[in-house]
């Protein structure tokens, strides 16, 4: 048997304590780095640089609230909510307890031919989060990409079997991002992400804005089954804000054309924008909404596609069944975590406390805007992009040394703290960003003189 922490009798019996986190262990950092480089392949990662001798991967071993701890015991603020997922902080007692409680009953059972209590309860609570009774049906899947695939497949199949088979095209916006699976990636408008998936799926018309959509000629527009958008703000495009009122106008256009409106709230859902869902800002209730990342509070992979009774009814006829699903649909642990996250929203009055944090965030970002290296700052609720002249990656690496974890999108530094962020933590995140920008960009300017 190999002697390493991997084969240790129990992961957690070493003497390396992590103090206040109450959890027993951290494995040997050198062994971690060696084993990672020997066996892992990371997402969106140039692996030659990752595996280089002078690169030590950051291994995160514990967390509490907005703080994460690495293999050396160093602590960081989670500046991008662990890639846009975490909502109420790490190690939240309510969510932890709910997962444990469910674990003692059963972790997972099939949703194909069976049902389960937490999935039923969650569906009820999700549809109640939207006004009116338009969104009444919940289809579970695993992540943002699959939630989008579900919406697109349902939209296409609906028209095929309900008298409009010529409607076989989905409209998406330039620079959109809807996920990485082939079907979801076909919708994307960011060349780096979608080029490998291009032309492999169904037909997509890509438009820059609403005016361009309105200009599509009749022959083409008769073929549109649905239009999909990230409401208010395009995330992976670098936090690009849509003009105010755009979503409402798009909703009006889709209703007039009787084309389905699909909202991708995978990033914007669950409070990020200052309201529970971005569509609330413009009083829109779509035909489909895709929820994922924050659904479980950022604890477990679970996604939901919500749709209307009209769409549901279109699948009731003989031979019209929606033949689609994944092994872990309706996963009981995930649904229990999501229910607990919604309970935290209620018990801790999370939404009520957001406005003050968002205006403080705006104020602090305003101060950053005075730095000569900052070109533009875009903010929507607790989501912000600080665009600088260059060196986005270097600035984020420098910010790490000052206790802040985040990733850039090109040269935009993303700040998207968990909703539980304190005013003090917001201040620390901004200060670390400022120091990192002046260190990296200041130095580079200087040395180029
Ligand atoms: C992250 C994201 C997705 C994809 O979600 P995954 O869980 O990564 O598959 C889709 N749409 C938006 C807007 C996202 O931010």
Short mmCIF file of C-alpha atoms and ligand atoms in Angstrom, two decimals:
data_model
loop_
_atom_site.label_atom_id
_atom_site.label_comp_id
_atom_site.label_asym_id
_atom_site.label_seq_id
_atom_site.Cartn_x
_atom_site.Cartn_y
_atom_site.Cartn_z
CA UNK A 1 0.00 0.00 0.00
CA UNK A 2 1.31 3.44 -0.86
CA UNK A 3 2.16 5.51 2.14
CA UNK A 4 0.48 8.84 1.70
CA UNK A 5 -2.47 10.74 3.04
CA UNK A 6 -4.48 9.16 0.27
CA UNK A 7 -4.15 5.77 1.88
CA UNK A 8 -4.27 7.01 5.44
CA UNK A 9 -6.87 5.15 7.48
CA UNK A 10 -8.95 8.26 7.98
CA UNK A 11 -8.63 11.55 6.18
CA UNK A 12 -8.23 13.72 9.19
CA UNK A 13 -6.18 12.00 11.83
CA UNK A 14 -2.95 13.96 11.35
CA UNK A 15 -1.89 16.43 13.97
CA UNK A 16 -2.08 19.43 11.63
CA UNK A 17 -5.06 21.16 13.18
CA UNK A 18 -7.07 23.91 11.57
CA UNK A 19 -8.00 25.58 14.80
CA UNK A 20 -11.22 27.50 14.95
CA UNK A 21 -12.77 25.55 12.09
CA UNK A 22 -13.09 22.61 14.40
CA UNK A 23 -12.09 20.23 11.64
CA UNK A 24 -9.21 17.93 12.26
CA UNK A 25 -6.80 17.92 9.40
CA UNK A 26 -4.80 19.25 6.60
CA UNK A 27 -2.78 16.78 4.56
CA UNK A 28 0.86 17.45 3.81
CA UNK A 29 1.02 20.36 1.29
CA UNK A 30 3.84 18.85 -0.76
CA UNK A 31 2.03 15.56 -1.13
CA UNK A 32 -1.13 17.40 -2.16
CA UNK A 33 0.64 19.34 -4.90
CA UNK A 34 2.45 16.25 -6.17
CA UNK A 35 -0.70 14.10 -6.34
CA UNK A 36 -2.72 16.87 -7.96
CA UNK A 37 -0.15 17.39 -10.69
CA UNK A 38 0.16 13.64 -11.21
CA UNK A 39 -3.53 12.87 -11.63
CA UNK A 40 -5.76 15.88 -12.13
CA UNK A 41 -6.94 17.86 -15.11
CA UNK A 42 -8.50 21.20 -14.12
CA UNK A 43 -11.27 23.08 -15.94
CA UNK A 44 -10.37 25.99 -18.24
CA UNK A 45 -6.74 25.49 -17.23
CA UNK A 46 -3.59 25.44 -19.37
CA UNK A 47 -2.18 22.37 -17.67
CA UNK A 48 1.48 22.81 -18.65
CA UNK A 49 1.74 25.97 -16.55
CA UNK A 50 -0.33 24.37 -13.78
CA UNK A 51 2.02 21.39 -13.56
CA UNK A 52 5.21 23.47 -13.75
CA UNK A 53 7.62 22.97 -10.87
CA UNK A 54 7.37 26.55 -9.69
CA UNK A 55 3.58 26.48 -9.42
CA UNK A 56 2.05 25.37 -6.16
CA UNK A 57 -1.71 24.92 -6.58
CA UNK A 58 -3.76 26.56 -3.88
CA UNK A 59 -5.67 23.83 -2.06
CA UNK A 60 -8.64 25.01 -0.05
CA UNK A 61 -9.23 22.95 3.03
CA UNK A 62 -11.73 24.77 5.20
CA UNK A 63 -14.11 27.68 5.19
CA UNK A 64 -16.40 29.72 7.38
CA UNK A 65 -18.58 32.61 6.28
CA UNK A 66 -16.73 34.56 3.59
CA UNK A 67 -13.36 33.11 4.60
CA UNK A 68 -11.51 30.18 3.02
CA UNK A 69 -8.36 28.57 4.39
CA UNK A 70 -5.57 26.99 2.34
CA UNK A 71 -3.24 24.04 2.90
CA UNK A 72 -0.75 26.24 4.78
CA UNK A 73 -3.35 27.70 7.12
CA UNK A 74 -3.48 31.05 5.30
CA UNK A 75 -6.89 32.70 5.10
CA UNK A 76 -8.57 34.55 2.26
CA UNK A 77 -11.85 36.30 1.61
CA UNK A 78 -13.88 34.47 -1.02
CA UNK A 79 -14.13 37.43 -3.40
CA UNK A 80 -16.06 35.63 -6.16
CA UNK A 81 -18.23 33.36 -4.00
CA UNK A 82 -16.30 30.28 -5.19
CA UNK A 83 -16.98 31.02 -8.84
CA UNK A 84 -20.38 32.65 -8.30
CA UNK A 85 -21.99 29.85 -6.30
CA UNK A 86 -21.88 30.65 -2.59
CA UNK A 87 -24.74 32.66 -1.09
CA UNK A 88 -24.79 32.56 2.73
CA UNK A 89 -21.12 31.81 3.39
CA UNK A 90 -19.24 28.57 3.93
CA UNK A 91 -20.03 26.15 6.71
CA UNK A 92 -23.41 27.68 7.47
CA UNK A 93 -24.90 25.81 10.44
CA UNK A 94 -28.45 25.73 8.99
CA UNK A 95 -27.38 24.27 5.64
CA UNK A 96 -24.89 21.90 7.26
CA UNK A 97 -27.57 20.58 9.61
CA UNK A 98 -30.09 20.12 6.80
CA UNK A 99 -27.63 18.12 4.71
CA UNK A 100 -26.69 15.95 7.71
CA UNK A 101 -30.33 15.35 8.59
CA UNK A 102 -31.12 14.30 5.02
CA UNK A 103 -27.98 12.15 4.92
CA UNK A 104 -29.27 10.16 7.87
CA UNK A 105 -32.41 9.35 5.86
CA UNK A 106 -31.12 8.79 2.33
CA UNK A 107 -28.62 10.61 0.10
CA UNK A 108 -30.07 9.87 -3.30
CA UNK A 109 -32.80 7.86 -4.94
CA UNK A 110 -33.96 7.88 -8.54
CA UNK A 111 -36.35 10.56 -9.76
CA UNK A 112 -37.21 8.43 -12.75
CA UNK A 113 -40.31 6.55 -11.72
CA UNK A 114 -40.08 7.76 -8.09
CA UNK A 115 -40.35 10.99 -6.19
CA UNK A 116 -39.08 12.28 -2.84
CA UNK A 117 -40.17 14.75 -0.14
CA UNK A 118 -37.38 17.36 -0.35
CA UNK A 119 -37.73 17.59 -4.15
CA UNK A 120 -41.49 18.09 -3.82
CA UNK A 121 -41.15 20.70 -1.09
CA UNK A 122 -38.43 22.58 -3.00
CA UNK A 123 -40.53 22.72 -6.18
CA UNK A 124 -43.38 24.22 -4.16
CA UNK A 125 -41.13 26.83 -2.58
CA UNK A 126 -39.42 27.71 -5.87
CA UNK A 127 -42.62 28.43 -7.78
CA UNK A 128 -43.84 30.52 -4.85
CA UNK A 129 -40.84 32.82 -5.26
CA UNK A 130 -42.35 34.18 -8.49
CA UNK A 131 -45.39 36.44 -8.74
CA UNK A 132 -48.66 35.18 -10.20
CA UNK A 133 -48.90 31.53 -11.07
CA UNK A 134 -47.21 31.65 -14.45
CA UNK A 135 -44.21 29.54 -13.47
CA UNK A 136 -45.74 26.40 -12.03
CA UNK A 137 -43.52 23.47 -13.09
CA UNK A 138 -40.03 22.50 -11.97
CA UNK A 139 -37.67 20.18 -13.88
CA UNK A 140 -34.52 19.26 -11.96
CA UNK A 141 -31.06 18.69 -13.36
CA UNK A 142 -27.45 19.04 -12.23
CA UNK A 143 -25.91 22.38 -13.16
CA UNK A 144 -26.42 25.58 -15.10
CA UNK A 145 -25.62 24.03 -18.45
CA UNK A 146 -28.12 21.22 -18.07
CA UNK A 147 -30.79 23.62 -16.81
CA UNK A 148 -30.31 25.58 -20.05
CA UNK A 149 -30.37 22.41 -22.16
CA UNK A 150 -33.69 21.48 -20.58
CA UNK A 151 -35.23 24.87 -21.40
CA UNK A 152 -33.99 24.83 -25.00
CA UNK A 153 -35.08 21.24 -25.63
CA UNK A 154 -38.50 21.89 -24.12
CA UNK A 155 -38.96 25.02 -26.23
CA UNK A 156 -37.97 23.26 -29.48
CA UNK A 157 -39.99 20.14 -28.76
CA UNK A 158 -43.02 22.17 -27.68
CA UNK A 159 -43.37 23.89 -31.07
CA UNK A 160 -42.58 20.69 -32.97
CA UNK A 161 -45.50 18.87 -31.39
CA UNK A 162 -47.87 21.81 -30.99
CA UNK A 163 -48.50 22.93 -34.54
CA UNK A 164 -45.46 25.09 -35.29
CA UNK A 165 -42.74 22.63 -36.38
CA UNK A 166 -41.02 25.34 -38.45
CA UNK A 167 -39.97 26.98 -35.19
CA UNK A 168 -36.56 25.38 -34.89
CA UNK A 169 -34.28 28.33 -34.13
CA UNK A 170 -33.15 29.84 -30.83
CA UNK A 171 -32.11 33.49 -30.65
CA UNK A 172 -29.21 34.30 -28.34
CA UNK A 173 -27.25 37.49 -27.76
CA UNK A 174 -23.70 38.33 -28.73
CA UNK A 175 -21.27 37.67 -25.90
CA UNK A 176 -23.82 35.53 -24.07
CA UNK A 177 -22.69 32.65 -21.91
CA UNK A 178 -25.08 29.83 -21.12
CA UNK A 179 -22.76 26.97 -20.13
CA UNK A 180 -20.23 24.51 -21.47
CA UNK A 181 -22.06 21.39 -22.60
CA UNK A 182 -22.39 21.24 -26.40
CA UNK A 183 -26.03 22.27 -26.45
CA UNK A 184 -25.58 25.14 -24.01
CA UNK A 185 -22.30 26.23 -25.60
CA UNK A 186 -23.95 26.49 -29.03
CA UNK A 187 -25.86 29.46 -27.63
CA UNK A 188 -22.76 31.26 -26.45
CA UNK A 189 -21.46 34.41 -28.09
CA UNK A 190 -17.97 34.47 -26.60
CA UNK A 191 -15.61 32.98 -29.22
CA UNK A 192 -13.22 31.51 -26.64
CA UNK A 193 -16.00 29.41 -25.14
CA UNK A 194 -18.29 28.46 -27.98
CA UNK A 195 -15.97 27.86 -30.92
CA UNK A 196 -15.43 24.20 -30.07
CA UNK A 197 -19.19 23.63 -29.94
CA UNK A 198 -20.15 25.72 -32.95
CA UNK A 199 -22.50 24.19 -35.49
CA UNK A 200 -22.86 20.94 -33.60
CA UNK A 201 -26.29 21.52 -32.18
CA UNK A 202 -29.47 23.17 -33.39
CA UNK A 203 -29.65 26.45 -35.21
CA UNK A 204 -28.88 29.64 -33.32
CA UNK A 205 -29.33 33.20 -34.54
CA UNK A 206 -27.07 35.55 -32.63
CA UNK A 207 -27.97 39.22 -32.32
CA UNK A 208 -26.18 42.11 -30.63
CA UNK A 209 -29.25 43.71 -29.11
CA UNK A 210 -33.00 44.07 -29.12
CA UNK A 211 -33.08 46.36 -32.17
CA UNK A 212 -31.30 43.72 -34.23
CA UNK A 213 -33.83 41.15 -33.04
CA UNK A 214 -36.66 43.42 -34.16
CA UNK A 215 -35.01 43.76 -37.59
CA UNK A 216 -34.95 40.01 -38.31
CA UNK A 217 -37.07 39.50 -41.45
CA UNK A 218 -40.37 37.63 -41.38
CA UNK A 219 -39.07 34.50 -43.07
CA UNK A 220 -36.50 34.09 -40.31
CA UNK A 221 -38.56 35.34 -37.41
CA UNK A 222 -41.30 32.82 -38.14
CA UNK A 223 -38.74 30.17 -37.30
CA UNK A 224 -37.90 31.50 -33.83
CA UNK A 225 -38.86 29.10 -31.05
CA UNK A 226 -37.36 31.04 -28.16
CA UNK A 227 -35.05 33.86 -27.22
CA UNK A 228 -32.58 33.38 -24.39
CA UNK A 229 -30.87 36.05 -22.30
CA UNK A 230 -28.89 36.61 -19.14
CA UNK A 231 -31.17 39.27 -17.64
CA UNK A 232 -29.69 42.64 -16.57
CA UNK A 233 -26.08 41.54 -16.80
CA UNK A 234 -23.97 39.23 -18.98
CA UNK A 235 -21.63 37.46 -16.57
CA UNK A 236 -18.86 35.69 -18.47
CA UNK A 237 -18.73 38.56 -20.97
CA UNK A 238 -17.13 40.56 -18.16
CA UNK A 239 -20.23 41.77 -16.29
CA UNK A 240 -21.74 43.75 -19.17
CA UNK A 241 -24.89 45.55 -18.16
CA UNK A 242 -27.93 45.68 -20.41
CA UNK A 243 -29.58 49.10 -20.67
CA UNK A 244 -32.31 49.58 -18.11
CA UNK A 245 -35.71 48.61 -19.54
CA UNK A 246 -34.20 46.24 -22.11
CA UNK A 247 -35.53 43.13 -20.38
CA UNK A 248 -39.04 44.53 -20.17
CA UNK A 249 -38.98 45.45 -23.87
CA UNK A 250 -37.67 42.01 -24.78
CA UNK A 251 -40.49 40.45 -22.78
CA UNK A 252 -43.00 42.61 -24.66
CA UNK A 253 -41.45 41.62 -27.99
CA UNK A 254 -41.58 37.91 -27.15
CA UNK A 255 -45.17 38.05 -25.98
CA UNK A 256 -46.24 39.95 -29.11
CA UNK A 257 -44.47 37.38 -31.31
CA UNK A 258 -45.62 34.48 -29.10
CA UNK A 259 -42.00 33.36 -28.83
CA UNK A 260 -40.77 31.81 -25.57
CA UNK A 261 -38.58 33.94 -23.33
CA UNK A 262 -35.87 31.90 -21.56
CA UNK A 263 -34.08 33.65 -18.71
CA UNK A 264 -30.70 32.36 -17.64
CA UNK A 265 -30.55 33.35 -13.97
CA UNK A 266 -27.81 30.85 -13.21
CA UNK A 267 -25.56 33.69 -12.03
CA UNK A 268 -28.08 36.40 -11.16
CA UNK A 269 -30.49 34.25 -9.13
CA UNK A 270 -30.80 34.19 -5.34
CA UNK A 271 -30.16 37.78 -4.37
CA UNK A 272 -26.98 38.71 -6.25
CA UNK A 273 -28.54 41.69 -8.01
CA UNK A 274 -30.30 43.03 -4.91
CA UNK A 275 -33.57 41.27 -5.66
CA UNK A 276 -34.19 37.55 -5.35
CA UNK A 277 -34.15 37.27 -9.16
CA UNK A 278 -32.92 39.77 -11.74
CA UNK A 279 -36.22 39.62 -13.65
CA UNK A 280 -37.98 41.22 -10.67
CA UNK A 281 -36.18 44.50 -11.40
CA UNK A 282 -38.23 44.86 -14.58
CA UNK A 283 -41.40 43.07 -13.54
CA UNK A 284 -40.85 40.20 -15.99
CA UNK A 285 -41.95 36.59 -15.51
CA UNK A 286 -40.53 34.49 -18.37
CA UNK A 287 -41.70 31.22 -19.96
CA UNK A 288 -38.58 29.43 -18.73
CA UNK A 289 -36.06 30.28 -16.03
CA UNK A 290 -32.84 28.37 -15.40
CA UNK A 291 -31.51 28.29 -11.84
CA UNK A 292 -28.35 26.60 -10.64
CA UNK A 293 -25.18 28.01 -9.03
CA UNK A 294 -26.73 29.62 -5.91
CA UNK A 295 -29.71 27.27 -5.70
CA UNK A 296 -28.19 25.13 -2.92
CA UNK A 297 -26.48 28.13 -1.33
CA UNK A 298 -23.42 27.03 -3.28
CA UNK A 299 -23.12 23.70 -1.47
CA UNK A 300 -24.08 20.99 -3.94
CA UNK A 301 -24.64 20.69 -7.68
CA UNK A 302 -28.35 20.99 -8.35
CA UNK A 303 -30.28 22.90 -11.00
CA UNK A 304 -33.90 23.65 -11.78
CA UNK A 305 -35.67 24.76 -14.94
CA UNK A 306 -39.01 26.37 -14.16
CA UNK A 307 -41.70 26.67 -16.79
CA UNK A 308 -45.39 27.29 -17.33
CA UNK A 309 -48.52 25.17 -17.36
CA UNK A 310 -48.88 26.00 -21.06
CA UNK A 311 -45.55 24.36 -21.87
CA UNK A 312 -46.30 21.44 -19.56
CA UNK A 313 -49.66 20.85 -21.23
CA UNK A 314 -47.94 20.72 -24.62
CA UNK A 315 -46.22 17.50 -23.54
CA UNK A 316 -49.29 15.59 -22.34
CA UNK A 317 -50.42 14.07 -25.64
CA UNK A 318 -49.54 10.50 -26.64
CA UNK A 319 -45.95 10.33 -27.89
CA UNK A 320 -45.23 13.86 -26.67
CA UNK A 321 -43.31 12.97 -23.51
CA UNK A 322 -40.16 14.89 -22.62
CA UNK A 323 -37.63 12.06 -22.89
CA UNK A 324 -34.74 13.66 -21.09
CA UNK A 325 -33.09 13.36 -17.70
CA UNK A 326 -29.95 12.73 -15.71
CA UNK A 327 -29.06 10.14 -13.09
CA UNK A 328 -29.04 12.64 -10.23
CA UNK A 329 -32.24 14.56 -11.06
CA UNK A 330 -34.04 15.57 -7.86
CA UNK A 331 -31.09 14.55 -5.69
CA UNK A 332 -32.29 14.49 -2.10
CA UNK A 333 -29.19 15.99 -0.50
CA UNK A 334 -29.15 18.84 -3.02
CA UNK A 335 -32.84 19.58 -2.52
CA UNK A 336 -32.37 19.56 1.27
CA UNK A 337 -29.50 22.05 0.92
CA UNK A 338 -31.60 24.27 -1.36
CA UNK A 339 -34.52 24.22 1.09
CA UNK A 340 -32.14 25.16 3.90
CA UNK A 341 -30.73 28.01 1.82
CA UNK A 342 -34.24 29.38 1.29
CA UNK A 343 -34.83 29.05 5.04
CA UNK A 344 -31.71 31.10 5.72
CA UNK A 345 -33.08 33.81 3.39
CA UNK A 346 -36.21 33.96 5.57
CA UNK A 347 -34.70 33.47 9.02
CA UNK A 348 -31.83 35.90 8.55
CA UNK A 349 -33.86 38.38 6.47
CA UNK A 350 -31.07 38.31 3.93
CA UNK A 351 -32.83 40.37 1.26
CA UNK A 352 -33.74 43.08 3.75
CA UNK A 353 -30.08 43.59 4.64
CA UNK A 354 -28.80 43.76 1.06
CA UNK A 355 -29.61 47.35 0.07
CA UNK A 356 -27.23 48.81 2.65
CA UNK A 357 -24.40 46.47 1.60
CA UNK A 358 -24.96 47.26 -2.06
CA UNK A 359 -24.75 51.01 -1.53
CA UNK A 360 -21.62 50.67 0.58
CA UNK A 361 -20.17 48.47 -2.19
CA UNK A 362 -20.98 51.22 -4.72
CA UNK A 363 -19.30 53.82 -2.53
CA UNK A 364 -16.15 51.71 -2.12
CA UNK A 365 -16.03 50.93 -5.84
CA UNK A 366 -16.35 54.65 -6.51
CA UNK A 367 -13.13 55.19 -4.58
CA UNK A 368 -11.36 52.55 -6.69
CA UNK A 369 -12.55 54.37 -9.78
CA UNK A 370 -10.17 57.19 -8.90
CA UNK A 371 -7.14 54.98 -9.56
CA UNK A 372 -5.51 55.97 -12.88
CA UNK A 373 -5.20 52.28 -13.88
CA UNK A 374 -8.97 51.71 -13.65
CA UNK A 375 -10.78 52.13 -16.97
CA UNK A 376 -14.32 51.23 -16.02
CA UNK A 377 -16.32 49.82 -13.11
CA UNK A 378 -19.57 47.97 -13.68
CA UNK A 379 -21.83 47.05 -10.78
CA UNK A 380 -25.15 45.28 -10.44
CA UNK A 381 -26.11 44.58 -6.83
CA UNK A 382 -23.30 42.62 -5.19
CA UNK A 383 -21.69 41.86 -8.55
CA UNK A 384 -18.88 44.08 -9.82
CA UNK A 385 -16.22 44.15 -12.51
CA UNK A 386 -13.26 46.50 -12.15
CA UNK A 387 -11.73 46.87 -15.58
CA UNK A 388 -8.08 47.82 -15.63
CA UNK A 389 -5.58 48.60 -18.37
CA UNK A 390 -4.02 45.16 -18.39
CA UNK A 391 -2.60 42.41 -16.20
CA UNK A 392 -5.91 41.08 -14.86
CA UNK A 393 -4.38 37.73 -13.96
CA UNK A 394 -1.36 39.30 -12.23
CA UNK A 395 -3.58 41.61 -10.20
CA UNK A 396 -5.68 38.69 -8.98
CA UNK A 397 -2.54 36.76 -8.02
CA UNK A 398 -1.24 39.82 -6.16
CA UNK A 399 -4.61 40.19 -4.40
CA UNK A 400 -4.14 36.66 -3.07
CA UNK A 401 -1.10 37.83 -1.12
CA UNK A 402 -3.37 40.41 0.48
CA UNK A 403 -5.98 37.85 1.47
CA UNK A 404 -8.44 38.04 -1.41
CA UNK A 405 -9.40 35.21 -3.77
CA UNK A 406 -10.94 36.00 -7.12
CA UNK A 407 -10.49 35.43 -10.86
CA UNK A 408 -10.44 38.00 -13.62
CA UNK A 409 -12.34 37.95 -16.89
CA UNK A 410 -9.67 39.23 -19.27
CA UNK A 411 -8.69 42.50 -17.58
CA UNK A 412 -11.76 42.86 -15.40
CA UNK A 413 -11.30 41.97 -11.75
CA UNK A 414 -14.52 40.34 -10.55
CA UNK A 415 -15.84 40.98 -7.06
CA UNK A 416 -18.94 39.00 -6.15
CA UNK A 417 -18.94 38.31 -2.41
CA UNK A 418 -21.39 35.96 -0.71
CA UNK A 419 -24.52 37.84 0.40
CA UNK A 420 -23.49 37.39 4.04
CA UNK A 421 -20.43 39.62 3.50
CA UNK A 422 -19.96 42.13 6.34
CA UNK A 423 -19.24 45.82 5.80
CA UNK A 424 -15.77 45.22 7.18
CA UNK A 425 -15.14 42.36 4.76
CA UNK A 426 -16.32 44.49 1.84
CA UNK A 427 -13.80 47.13 2.90
CA UNK A 428 -11.03 44.55 3.12
CA UNK A 429 -11.85 43.16 -0.34
CA UNK A 430 -11.74 46.61 -1.91
CA UNK A 431 -8.51 47.50 -0.06
CA UNK A 432 -6.83 44.28 -1.25
CA UNK A 433 -7.96 44.99 -4.81
CA UNK A 434 -6.63 48.53 -4.64
CA UNK A 435 -3.25 47.42 -3.26
CA UNK A 436 -2.96 44.69 -5.90
CA UNK A 437 -3.77 47.08 -8.75
CA UNK A 438 -1.28 49.71 -7.62
CA UNK A 439 1.40 47.10 -6.93
CA UNK A 440 1.10 45.36 -10.28
CA UNK A 441 0.12 48.17 -12.63
CA UNK A 442 2.14 50.82 -10.78
CA UNK A 443 5.27 48.67 -10.97
CA UNK A 444 4.75 47.77 -14.59
CA UNK A 445 4.31 51.40 -15.56
CA UNK A 446 7.39 52.32 -13.65
CA UNK A 447 9.57 49.62 -15.13
CA UNK A 448 8.50 50.47 -18.65
CA UNK A 449 9.79 54.04 -18.30
C1 LIG B 1 -22.13 29.51 -14.81
C2 LIG B 1 -23.19 29.85 -15.77
C3 LIG B 1 -23.79 28.86 -16.55
C4 LIG B 1 -23.34 27.44 -16.56
O1 LIG B 1 -23.53 26.85 -15.30
P1 LIG B 1 -22.68 25.53 -14.92
O2 LIG B 1 -23.22 25.17 -13.59
O3 LIG B 1 -21.25 25.97 -14.88
O4 LIG B 1 -22.94 24.53 -15.96
C5 LIG B 1 -24.83 29.24 -17.40
N1 LIG B 1 -25.23 30.51 -17.46
C6 LIG B 1 -24.69 31.49 -16.71
C7 LIG B 1 -25.22 32.88 -16.81
C8 LIG B 1 -23.63 31.20 -15.85
O5 LIG B 1 -23.05 32.17 -15.14
#
